[in-house]
Amino acid sequence: MHSYTLIAPAKINLYLEIIGDRADNYHELAMILQSIDLADEIELGSISTDTIRVHCNHPQVPTDQSNLAYRAAELMTTQFPNTFAKYGGVEITITKRIPVAAGLAGGSTNAAAVLVGINLLWKLGLTQSELEELGATLGSDVPFCVAGGTAIATGRGEQLSPLASLNNIYIVLGKYKSLEVSTPWAYKSYREEFGDSYVRDSDNLAVRASAVHSGEMVKAILHQDAKEIAKKLHNDLEKVVLPAYPQVLQLRETFASAGVLGTMMSGSGPSVFALCESQEHAEEVKLQVRSATKNDDLELFVTQAIAHGIQIAF
Ligand code: C5P
């Protein structure tokens, strides 16, 4: 087969705790990540020239080397030069549905799809954990995007430990189209404001991060208890993003007054999600938030938790 169409799901953070600084200048994190059925479609095919070509239907998405999907293909060409020479270049067509620069790992999941797709296209026989390892060199969220489902992520976010998948969790997601938050800015601001409370020594960093494995959120997930999960939602980055972006705070408050189970910003934002009792409840909340906000810039999606990462489209 000379082309594949892959489904690349977005993620939300049910939990994001910043533990401290790492020697590599990143932050040691304890996160719980969840794939959702809001997804991009990635078409991947071989071309006769030895180049990488990226096309995307979204005007804000670059098609050059600054696109993580491009960099994923480039990584495969340098890792496997002989196979690259045999199969030729790669053409990547991205159909964007995930809002960009939203804290939903849109770029990371596209990169994950390219790794999975090239593994198939070039018949490399790489295992999922080998793909995750390659993904970690591109970005902290890429390994999770390869695997997907529900997982604890520690270290930079690349050390994964899968959890029982969540069923029947319905979510409303909101993002102002014109609003973007820079992830490096969010972490840098957090370090400036809260760096004094960071755990410093490397042994303690790992011990503190591993506490999440037996924490309250994990218990709620193992119980499949949406109400408890909603109560335990946590994201340290809200402490810097909400004060700097009043629209995000307001959206969170609008969700809270619409009677959702719980609401939280995802990743470094600015998207905000809310957990709901059922699909009908989620549709109702979406309508309520739409009429309370009356701003065309706000995109709203009803979505749900899913148990997978990258898949081949049916
Ligand atoms: O790994 P990724 O490229 O997605 O990270 C984007 C930025 O987020 C990094 O450049 C860094 O500023 C910040 N970050 C961090 N600690 C992490 C993950 C990300 O400080 N564990």
mmCIF file of C-alpha atoms and ligand atoms in Angstrom:
data_model
loop_
_atom_site.group_PDB
_atom_site.id
_atom_site.type_symbol
_atom_site.label_atom_id
_atom_site.label_comp_id
_atom_site.label_asym_id
_atom_site.label_seq_id
_atom_site.Cartn_x
_atom_site.Cartn_y
_atom_site.Cartn_z
ATOM 1 C CA MET A 1 0.000 0.000 0.000
ATOM 2 C CA HIS A 2 1.370 3.460 -0.910
ATOM 3 C CA SER A 3 -0.787 5.611 1.314
ATOM 4 C CA TYR A 4 -2.478 5.549 4.705
ATOM 5 C CA THR A 5 -5.157 7.722 6.289
ATOM 6 C CA LEU A 6 -4.748 8.018 10.033
ATOM 7 C CA ILE A 7 -6.939 9.389 12.794
ATOM 8 C CA ALA A 8 -4.997 11.595 15.208
ATOM 9 C CA PRO A 9 -6.996 12.344 18.398
ATOM 10 C CA ALA A 10 -6.549 15.364 20.667
ATOM 11 C CA LYS A 11 -5.894 15.042 24.399
ATOM 12 C CA ILE A 12 -7.015 16.843 27.516
ATOM 13 C CA ASN A 13 -5.229 16.984 30.868
ATOM 14 C CA LEU A 14 -7.373 15.677 33.692
ATOM 15 C CA TYR A 15 -4.482 16.449 36.019
ATOM 16 C CA LEU A 16 -1.315 18.549 35.645
ATOM 17 C CA GLU A 17 0.999 19.079 38.599
ATOM 18 C CA ILE A 18 4.326 20.886 38.296
ATOM 19 C CA ILE A 19 6.797 19.347 40.717
ATOM 20 C CA GLY A 20 10.051 21.190 39.990
ATOM 21 C CA ASP A 21 12.905 21.919 37.613
ATOM 22 C CA ARG A 22 14.805 19.206 35.780
ATOM 23 C CA ALA A 23 18.463 19.227 34.787
ATOM 24 C CA ASP A 24 17.378 19.558 31.105
ATOM 25 C CA ASN A 25 15.561 22.847 31.906
ATOM 26 C CA TYR A 26 12.142 21.255 31.492
ATOM 27 C CA HIS A 27 9.742 20.762 34.373
ATOM 28 C CA GLU A 28 9.186 17.507 36.201
ATOM 29 C CA LEU A 29 5.468 16.851 35.837
ATOM 30 C CA ALA A 30 2.809 14.506 37.127
ATOM 31 C CA MET A 31 -0.054 14.424 34.651
ATOM 32 C CA ILE A 32 -3.070 12.346 33.765
ATOM 33 C CA LEU A 33 -3.852 12.545 30.079
ATOM 34 C CA GLN A 34 -6.994 11.528 28.248
ATOM 35 C CA SER A 35 -7.586 11.071 24.503
ATOM 36 C CA ILE A 36 -10.811 12.512 23.115
ATOM 37 C CA ASP A 37 -12.676 11.806 19.893
ATOM 38 C CA LEU A 38 -12.005 15.269 18.470
ATOM 39 C CA ALA A 39 -9.376 14.323 15.898
ATOM 40 C CA ASP A 40 -7.399 15.422 12.839
ATOM 41 C CA GLU A 41 -7.045 13.243 9.764
ATOM 42 C CA ILE A 42 -3.574 12.639 8.345
ATOM 43 C CA GLU A 43 -3.075 11.237 4.886
ATOM 44 C CA LEU A 44 0.407 9.914 4.280
ATOM 45 C CA GLY A 45 1.838 8.716 0.979
ATOM 46 C CA SER A 46 5.129 8.085 -0.797
ATOM 47 C CA ILE A 47 6.281 10.436 -3.547
ATOM 48 C CA SER A 48 9.004 9.873 -6.118
ATOM 49 C CA THR A 49 11.120 12.924 -5.160
ATOM 50 C CA ASP A 50 13.264 12.719 -2.002
ATOM 51 C CA THR A 51 11.385 15.523 -0.245
ATOM 52 C CA ILE A 52 8.849 15.987 2.528
ATOM 53 C CA ARG A 53 5.702 17.865 1.552
ATOM 54 C CA VAL A 54 3.046 19.039 4.000
ATOM 55 C CA HIS A 55 -0.402 20.356 3.068
ATOM 56 C CA CYS A 56 -2.997 21.577 5.537
ATOM 57 C CA ASN A 57 -6.518 22.987 5.137
ATOM 58 C CA HIS A 58 -5.991 25.371 8.102
ATOM 59 C CA PRO A 59 -4.350 28.711 7.201
ATOM 60 C CA GLN A 60 -2.674 29.067 10.628
ATOM 61 C CA VAL A 61 -0.794 25.778 10.338
ATOM 62 C CA PRO A 62 2.701 26.114 8.806
ATOM 63 C CA THR A 63 3.749 23.579 6.184
ATOM 64 C CA ASP A 64 7.509 23.999 6.618
ATOM 65 C CA GLN A 65 9.981 22.642 9.184
ATOM 66 C CA SER A 66 8.242 24.491 11.996
ATOM 67 C CA ASN A 67 5.385 21.981 11.660
ATOM 68 C CA LEU A 68 5.940 19.079 14.076
ATOM 69 C CA ALA A 69 4.509 16.618 11.520
ATOM 70 C CA TYR A 70 7.200 17.740 9.066
ATOM 71 C CA ARG A 71 9.844 17.264 11.760
ATOM 72 C CA ALA A 72 8.517 13.774 12.514
ATOM 73 C CA ALA A 73 8.958 12.790 8.850
ATOM 74 C CA GLU A 74 12.405 14.373 8.793
ATOM 75 C CA LEU A 75 13.374 12.414 11.908
ATOM 76 C CA MET A 76 12.384 9.164 10.176
ATOM 77 C CA THR A 77 14.444 10.068 7.084
ATOM 78 C CA THR A 78 17.556 10.653 9.220
ATOM 79 C CA GLN A 79 17.000 7.598 11.421
ATOM 80 C CA PHE A 80 16.373 5.274 8.467
ATOM 81 C CA PRO A 81 18.318 6.739 5.506
ATOM 82 C CA ASN A 82 18.421 3.482 3.517
ATOM 83 C CA THR A 83 14.680 2.944 3.766
ATOM 84 C CA PHE A 84 14.141 6.590 2.852
ATOM 85 C CA ALA A 85 16.310 6.063 -0.240
ATOM 86 C CA LYS A 86 14.286 2.967 -1.149
ATOM 87 C CA TYR A 87 10.779 4.441 -0.695
ATOM 88 C CA GLY A 88 11.425 8.088 -1.642
ATOM 89 C CA GLY A 89 9.830 11.155 -0.089
ATOM 90 C CA VAL A 90 6.668 11.577 1.945
ATOM 91 C CA GLU A 91 3.581 13.669 1.292
ATOM 92 C CA ILE A 92 1.507 14.565 4.354
ATOM 93 C CA THR A 93 -1.997 16.034 4.096
ATOM 94 C CA ILE A 94 -3.477 17.278 7.355
ATOM 95 C CA THR A 95 -7.205 17.885 7.730
ATOM 96 C CA LYS A 96 -7.417 20.008 10.871
ATOM 97 C CA ARG A 97 -10.361 19.675 13.211
ATOM 98 C CA ILE A 98 -8.515 20.137 16.507
ATOM 99 C CA PRO A 99 -8.215 23.852 17.372
ATOM 100 C CA VAL A 100 -4.604 25.026 16.973
ATOM 101 C CA ALA A 101 -2.409 26.326 19.834
ATOM 102 C CA ALA A 102 -5.085 25.214 22.251
ATOM 103 C CA GLY A 103 -3.419 22.962 24.851
ATOM 104 C CA LEU A 104 -4.949 19.919 23.121
ATOM 105 C CA ALA A 105 -1.710 18.471 21.646
ATOM 106 C CA GLY A 106 -2.877 19.104 18.068
ATOM 107 C CA GLY A 107 0.677 19.397 16.682
ATOM 108 C CA SER A 108 1.949 16.480 18.787
ATOM 109 C CA THR A 109 -0.800 14.123 17.637
ATOM 110 C CA ASN A 110 -0.069 14.986 13.986
ATOM 111 C CA ALA A 111 3.598 14.140 14.595
ATOM 112 C CA ALA A 112 2.588 10.883 16.306
ATOM 113 C CA ALA A 113 0.449 9.962 13.283
ATOM 114 C CA VAL A 114 3.387 10.585 10.935
ATOM 115 C CA LEU A 115 5.640 8.274 13.010
ATOM 116 C CA VAL A 116 2.993 5.538 13.080
ATOM 117 C CA GLY A 117 2.222 6.040 9.375
ATOM 118 C CA ILE A 118 5.830 5.977 8.150
ATOM 119 C CA ASN A 119 6.443 2.833 10.230
ATOM 120 C CA LEU A 120 3.654 1.197 8.170
ATOM 121 C CA LEU A 121 4.529 2.807 4.849
ATOM 122 C CA TRP A 122 8.193 1.821 5.047
ATOM 123 C CA LYS A 123 7.516 -1.547 6.773
ATOM 124 C CA LEU A 124 10.048 -0.674 9.497
ATOM 125 C CA GLY A 125 8.617 -3.019 12.113
ATOM 126 C CA LEU A 126 9.108 -0.562 14.989
ATOM 127 C CA THR A 127 7.277 -1.413 18.207
ATOM 128 C CA GLN A 128 4.922 1.067 19.884
ATOM 129 C CA SER A 129 7.512 1.778 22.580
ATOM 130 C CA GLU A 130 10.188 2.425 19.924
ATOM 131 C CA LEU A 131 7.813 4.877 18.237
ATOM 132 C CA GLU A 132 7.142 6.525 21.611
ATOM 133 C CA GLU A 133 10.889 6.861 22.194
ATOM 134 C CA LEU A 134 11.348 8.550 18.805
ATOM 135 C CA GLY A 135 8.315 10.733 19.580
ATOM 136 C CA ALA A 136 9.857 11.938 22.856
ATOM 137 C CA THR A 137 12.682 13.583 20.887
ATOM 138 C CA LEU A 138 10.076 15.713 19.061
ATOM 139 C CA GLY A 139 7.959 16.849 22.021
ATOM 140 C CA SER A 140 6.868 15.821 25.508
ATOM 141 C CA ASP A 141 3.271 14.977 24.481
ATOM 142 C CA VAL A 142 4.123 12.948 21.358
ATOM 143 C CA PRO A 143 4.624 9.575 23.138
ATOM 144 C CA PHE A 144 1.197 9.829 24.763
ATOM 145 C CA CYS A 145 -0.373 10.721 21.417
ATOM 146 C CA VAL A 146 1.054 7.526 19.887
ATOM 147 C CA ALA A 147 -0.410 5.375 22.678
ATOM 148 C CA GLY A 148 -3.532 7.356 23.619
ATOM 149 C CA GLY A 149 -6.336 6.315 25.957
ATOM 150 C CA THR A 150 -5.984 7.233 29.619
ATOM 151 C CA ALA A 151 -2.479 7.404 31.088
ATOM 152 C CA ILE A 152 -0.296 8.814 33.819
ATOM 153 C CA ALA A 153 2.607 10.807 32.373
ATOM 154 C CA THR A 154 5.631 11.746 34.491
ATOM 155 C CA GLY A 155 9.147 13.017 33.792
ATOM 156 C CA ARG A 156 8.817 15.648 31.052
ATOM 157 C CA GLY A 157 5.492 14.024 30.262
ATOM 158 C CA GLU A 158 7.066 11.284 28.164
ATOM 159 C CA GLN A 159 7.121 8.503 30.796
ATOM 160 C CA LEU A 160 3.796 6.759 30.389
ATOM 161 C CA SER A 161 1.867 4.380 32.531
ATOM 162 C CA PRO A 162 -1.496 3.352 31.062
ATOM 163 C CA LEU A 163 -4.668 3.368 33.161
ATOM 164 C CA ALA A 164 -7.984 1.563 32.688
ATOM 165 C CA SER A 165 -9.770 3.423 29.911
ATOM 166 C CA LEU A 166 -12.681 5.680 30.748
ATOM 167 C CA ASN A 167 -16.055 4.926 29.186
ATOM 168 C CA ASN A 168 -19.042 7.211 28.738
ATOM 169 C CA ILE A 169 -17.310 10.394 29.802
ATOM 170 C CA TYR A 170 -18.842 13.273 27.835
ATOM 171 C CA ILE A 171 -17.049 16.547 27.465
ATOM 172 C CA VAL A 172 -17.780 20.033 26.170
ATOM 173 C CA LEU A 173 -14.728 21.873 24.956
ATOM 174 C CA GLY A 174 -14.423 25.609 24.320
ATOM 175 C CA LYS A 175 -11.692 27.624 22.620
ATOM 176 C CA TYR A 176 -11.602 31.230 21.435
ATOM 177 C CA LYS A 177 -10.343 30.978 17.848
ATOM 178 C CA SER A 178 -8.220 34.119 17.996
ATOM 179 C CA LEU A 179 -6.711 33.387 21.415
ATOM 180 C CA GLU A 180 -3.384 31.570 21.692
ATOM 181 C CA VAL A 181 -1.216 30.845 24.728
ATOM 182 C CA SER A 182 2.467 30.050 24.301
ATOM 183 C CA THR A 183 3.406 26.893 26.226
ATOM 184 C CA PRO A 184 7.009 28.062 26.924
ATOM 185 C CA TRP A 185 5.559 31.353 28.245
ATOM 186 C CA ALA A 186 3.156 29.523 30.579
ATOM 187 C CA TYR A 187 5.903 27.335 32.083
ATOM 188 C CA LYS A 188 8.345 30.246 32.319
ATOM 189 C CA SER A 189 5.760 32.404 34.102
ATOM 190 C CA TYR A 190 4.985 29.553 36.484
ATOM 191 C CA ARG A 191 8.697 29.149 37.258
ATOM 192 C CA GLU A 192 9.047 32.904 37.907
ATOM 193 C CA GLU A 193 6.059 33.016 40.238
ATOM 194 C CA PHE A 194 6.154 29.640 41.969
ATOM 195 C CA GLY A 195 9.776 28.496 41.477
ATOM 196 C CA ASP A 196 10.519 29.029 45.195
ATOM 197 C CA SER A 197 8.294 26.082 46.075
ATOM 198 C CA TYR A 198 9.908 23.677 43.566
ATOM 199 C CA VAL A 199 11.362 20.382 44.743
ATOM 200 C CA ARG A 200 15.098 20.707 44.067
ATOM 201 C CA ASP A 201 16.918 17.397 44.364
ATOM 202 C CA SER A 202 16.482 14.808 41.645
ATOM 203 C CA ASP A 203 15.613 11.860 43.949
ATOM 204 C CA ASN A 204 12.786 13.800 45.554
ATOM 205 C CA LEU A 205 11.530 14.980 42.155
ATOM 206 C CA ALA A 206 10.933 11.397 41.052
ATOM 207 C CA VAL A 207 9.390 10.396 44.415
ATOM 208 C CA ARG A 208 7.005 13.361 44.348
ATOM 209 C CA ALA A 209 6.009 12.716 40.726
ATOM 210 C CA SER A 210 5.338 9.022 41.395
ATOM 211 C CA ALA A 211 2.835 9.885 44.163
ATOM 212 C CA VAL A 212 0.280 10.525 41.423
ATOM 213 C CA HIS A 213 0.087 6.743 40.762
ATOM 214 C CA SER A 214 -1.787 6.199 44.016
ATOM 215 C CA GLY A 215 -3.483 9.593 44.159
ATOM 216 C CA GLU A 216 -7.152 10.565 44.343
ATOM 217 C CA MET A 217 -7.574 11.081 40.589
ATOM 218 C CA VAL A 218 -6.286 7.590 39.814
ATOM 219 C CA LYS A 219 -8.718 6.170 42.396
ATOM 220 C CA ALA A 220 -11.611 8.058 40.768
ATOM 221 C CA ILE A 221 -10.574 6.767 37.311
ATOM 222 C CA LEU A 222 -10.326 3.175 38.568
ATOM 223 C CA HIS A 223 -13.885 3.593 39.939
ATOM 224 C CA GLN A 224 -15.039 5.005 36.549
ATOM 225 C CA ASP A 225 -16.623 7.717 38.703
ATOM 226 C CA ALA A 226 -17.170 10.811 36.535
ATOM 227 C CA LYS A 227 -18.371 12.933 39.480
ATOM 228 C CA GLU A 228 -15.238 12.178 41.507
ATOM 229 C CA ILE A 229 -12.991 12.701 38.474
ATOM 230 C CA ALA A 230 -14.643 16.089 37.982
ATOM 231 C CA LYS A 231 -13.968 17.023 41.614
ATOM 232 C CA LYS A 232 -10.289 16.104 41.366
ATOM 233 C CA LEU A 233 -9.505 17.980 38.116
ATOM 234 C CA HIS A 234 -6.320 19.975 38.620
ATOM 235 C CA ASN A 235 -4.015 22.094 36.474
ATOM 236 C CA ASP A 236 -1.199 24.159 38.023
ATOM 237 C CA LEU A 237 -0.829 26.211 34.822
ATOM 238 C CA GLU A 238 -4.246 27.772 35.491
ATOM 239 C CA LYS A 239 -2.488 29.808 38.208
ATOM 240 C CA VAL A 240 -0.604 31.811 35.570
ATOM 241 C CA VAL A 241 -2.875 31.569 32.513
ATOM 242 C CA LEU A 242 -6.223 32.537 34.100
ATOM 243 C CA PRO A 243 -4.993 35.864 35.563
ATOM 244 C CA ALA A 244 -3.303 36.789 32.251
ATOM 245 C CA TYR A 245 -6.224 35.749 30.017
ATOM 246 C CA PRO A 246 -9.540 36.946 31.515
ATOM 247 C CA GLN A 247 -11.503 35.398 28.608
ATOM 248 C CA VAL A 248 -10.286 31.945 29.659
ATOM 249 C CA LEU A 249 -11.296 32.571 33.271
ATOM 250 C CA GLN A 250 -14.676 33.814 32.137
ATOM 251 C CA LEU A 251 -15.237 30.761 29.925
ATOM 252 C CA ARG A 252 -14.396 28.507 32.861
ATOM 253 C CA GLU A 253 -16.908 30.406 35.019
ATOM 254 C CA THR A 254 -19.572 30.166 32.312
ATOM 255 C CA PHE A 255 -19.097 26.387 32.191
ATOM 256 C CA ALA A 256 -19.287 26.189 35.998
ATOM 257 C CA SER A 257 -22.583 28.101 36.063
ATOM 258 C CA ALA A 258 -24.021 25.813 33.363
ATOM 259 C CA GLY A 259 -24.142 23.009 35.942
ATOM 260 C CA VAL A 260 -21.336 20.782 34.664
ATOM 261 C CA LEU A 261 -19.695 18.097 36.836
ATOM 262 C CA GLY A 262 -16.390 19.974 36.734
ATOM 263 C CA THR A 263 -14.381 22.272 34.483
ATOM 264 C CA MET A 264 -10.686 22.966 33.871
ATOM 265 C CA MET A 265 -8.253 24.476 31.389
ATOM 266 C CA SER A 266 -6.402 21.865 29.297
ATOM 267 C CA GLY A 267 -2.573 21.914 29.242
ATOM 268 C CA SER A 268 -1.264 25.459 28.861
ATOM 269 C CA GLY A 269 -4.642 26.531 27.466
ATOM 270 C CA PRO A 270 -6.473 28.450 26.292
ATOM 271 C CA SER A 271 -9.023 25.677 25.714
ATOM 272 C CA VAL A 272 -11.337 24.891 28.601
ATOM 273 C CA PHE A 273 -13.249 21.634 28.985
ATOM 274 C CA ALA A 274 -16.173 20.556 31.136
ATOM 275 C CA LEU A 275 -17.201 17.037 32.169
ATOM 276 C CA CYS A 276 -20.901 16.246 31.783
ATOM 277 C CA GLU A 277 -23.278 13.498 32.941
ATOM 278 C CA SER A 278 -24.312 12.306 29.466
ATOM 279 C CA GLN A 279 -24.212 13.265 25.813
ATOM 280 C CA GLU A 280 -27.604 15.021 26.172
ATOM 281 C CA HIS A 281 -26.275 16.974 29.155
ATOM 282 C CA ALA A 282 -23.185 17.955 27.130
ATOM 283 C CA GLU A 283 -25.360 19.161 24.208
ATOM 284 C CA GLU A 284 -27.467 21.194 26.649
ATOM 285 C CA VAL A 285 -24.363 22.742 28.258
ATOM 286 C CA LYS A 286 -23.011 23.643 24.811
ATOM 287 C CA LEU A 287 -26.257 25.498 23.971
ATOM 288 C CA GLN A 288 -26.290 27.233 27.336
ATOM 289 C CA VAL A 289 -22.658 28.397 27.036
ATOM 290 C CA ARG A 290 -23.274 29.506 23.445
ATOM 291 C CA SER A 291 -26.225 31.691 24.441
ATOM 292 C CA ALA A 292 -24.442 33.055 27.552
ATOM 293 C CA THR A 293 -21.328 34.015 25.547
ATOM 294 C CA LYS A 294 -22.717 35.313 22.226
ATOM 295 C CA ASN A 295 -19.268 35.574 20.690
ATOM 296 C CA ASP A 296 -18.634 33.999 17.276
ATOM 297 C CA ASP A 297 -14.957 33.716 18.122
ATOM 298 C CA LEU A 298 -15.784 30.973 20.635
ATOM 299 C CA GLU A 299 -15.709 27.458 19.147
ATOM 300 C CA LEU A 300 -17.566 24.788 21.130
ATOM 301 C CA PHE A 301 -17.367 21.020 20.668
ATOM 302 C CA VAL A 302 -19.166 18.103 22.258
ATOM 303 C CA THR A 303 -16.731 15.230 22.502
ATOM 304 C CA GLN A 304 -16.006 12.133 24.609
ATOM 305 C CA ALA A 305 -13.155 10.201 26.181
ATOM 306 C CA ILE A 306 -11.768 7.455 23.939
ATOM 307 C CA ALA A 307 -9.494 4.487 24.600
ATOM 308 C CA HIS A 308 -7.026 4.862 21.739
ATOM 309 C CA GLY A 309 -4.320 6.999 20.188
ATOM 310 C CA ILE A 310 -3.393 6.911 16.486
ATOM 311 C CA GLN A 311 -5.580 4.636 14.381
ATOM 312 C CA ILE A 312 -5.949 3.852 10.689
ATOM 313 C CA ALA A 313 -9.167 5.406 9.357
ATOM 314 C CA PHE A 314 -11.865 2.897 8.415
HETATM 315 O O1 C5P B 1 8.125 19.281 24.888
HETATM 316 P P1 C5P B 1 7.429 20.406 24.211
HETATM 317 O O2 C5P B 1 8.215 20.935 23.043
HETATM 318 O O3 C5P B 1 6.016 20.120 23.866
HETATM 319 O O4 C5P B 1 7.376 21.583 25.280
HETATM 320 C C1 C5P B 1 7.058 22.896 24.934
HETATM 321 C C2 C5P B 1 7.605 23.833 25.999
HETATM 322 O O5 C5P B 1 6.909 23.644 27.239
HETATM 323 C C3 C5P B 1 9.059 23.604 26.338
HETATM 324 O O6 C5P B 1 9.888 24.343 25.484
HETATM 325 C C4 C5P B 1 9.131 24.107 27.764
HETATM 326 O O7 C5P B 1 9.222 25.532 27.766
HETATM 327 C C5 C5P B 1 7.776 23.749 28.339
HETATM 328 N N1 C5P B 1 7.777 22.456 29.079
HETATM 329 C C6 C5P B 1 8.384 22.385 30.317
HETATM 330 N N2 C5P B 1 8.392 21.185 30.991
HETATM 331 C C7 C5P B 1 7.800 20.089 30.462
HETATM 332 C C8 C5P B 1 7.160 20.164 29.206
HETATM 333 C C9 C5P B 1 7.170 21.364 28.541
HETATM 334 O O8 C5P B 1 8.918 23.362 30.834
HETATM 335 N N3 C5P B 1 7.822 18.957 31.145
#
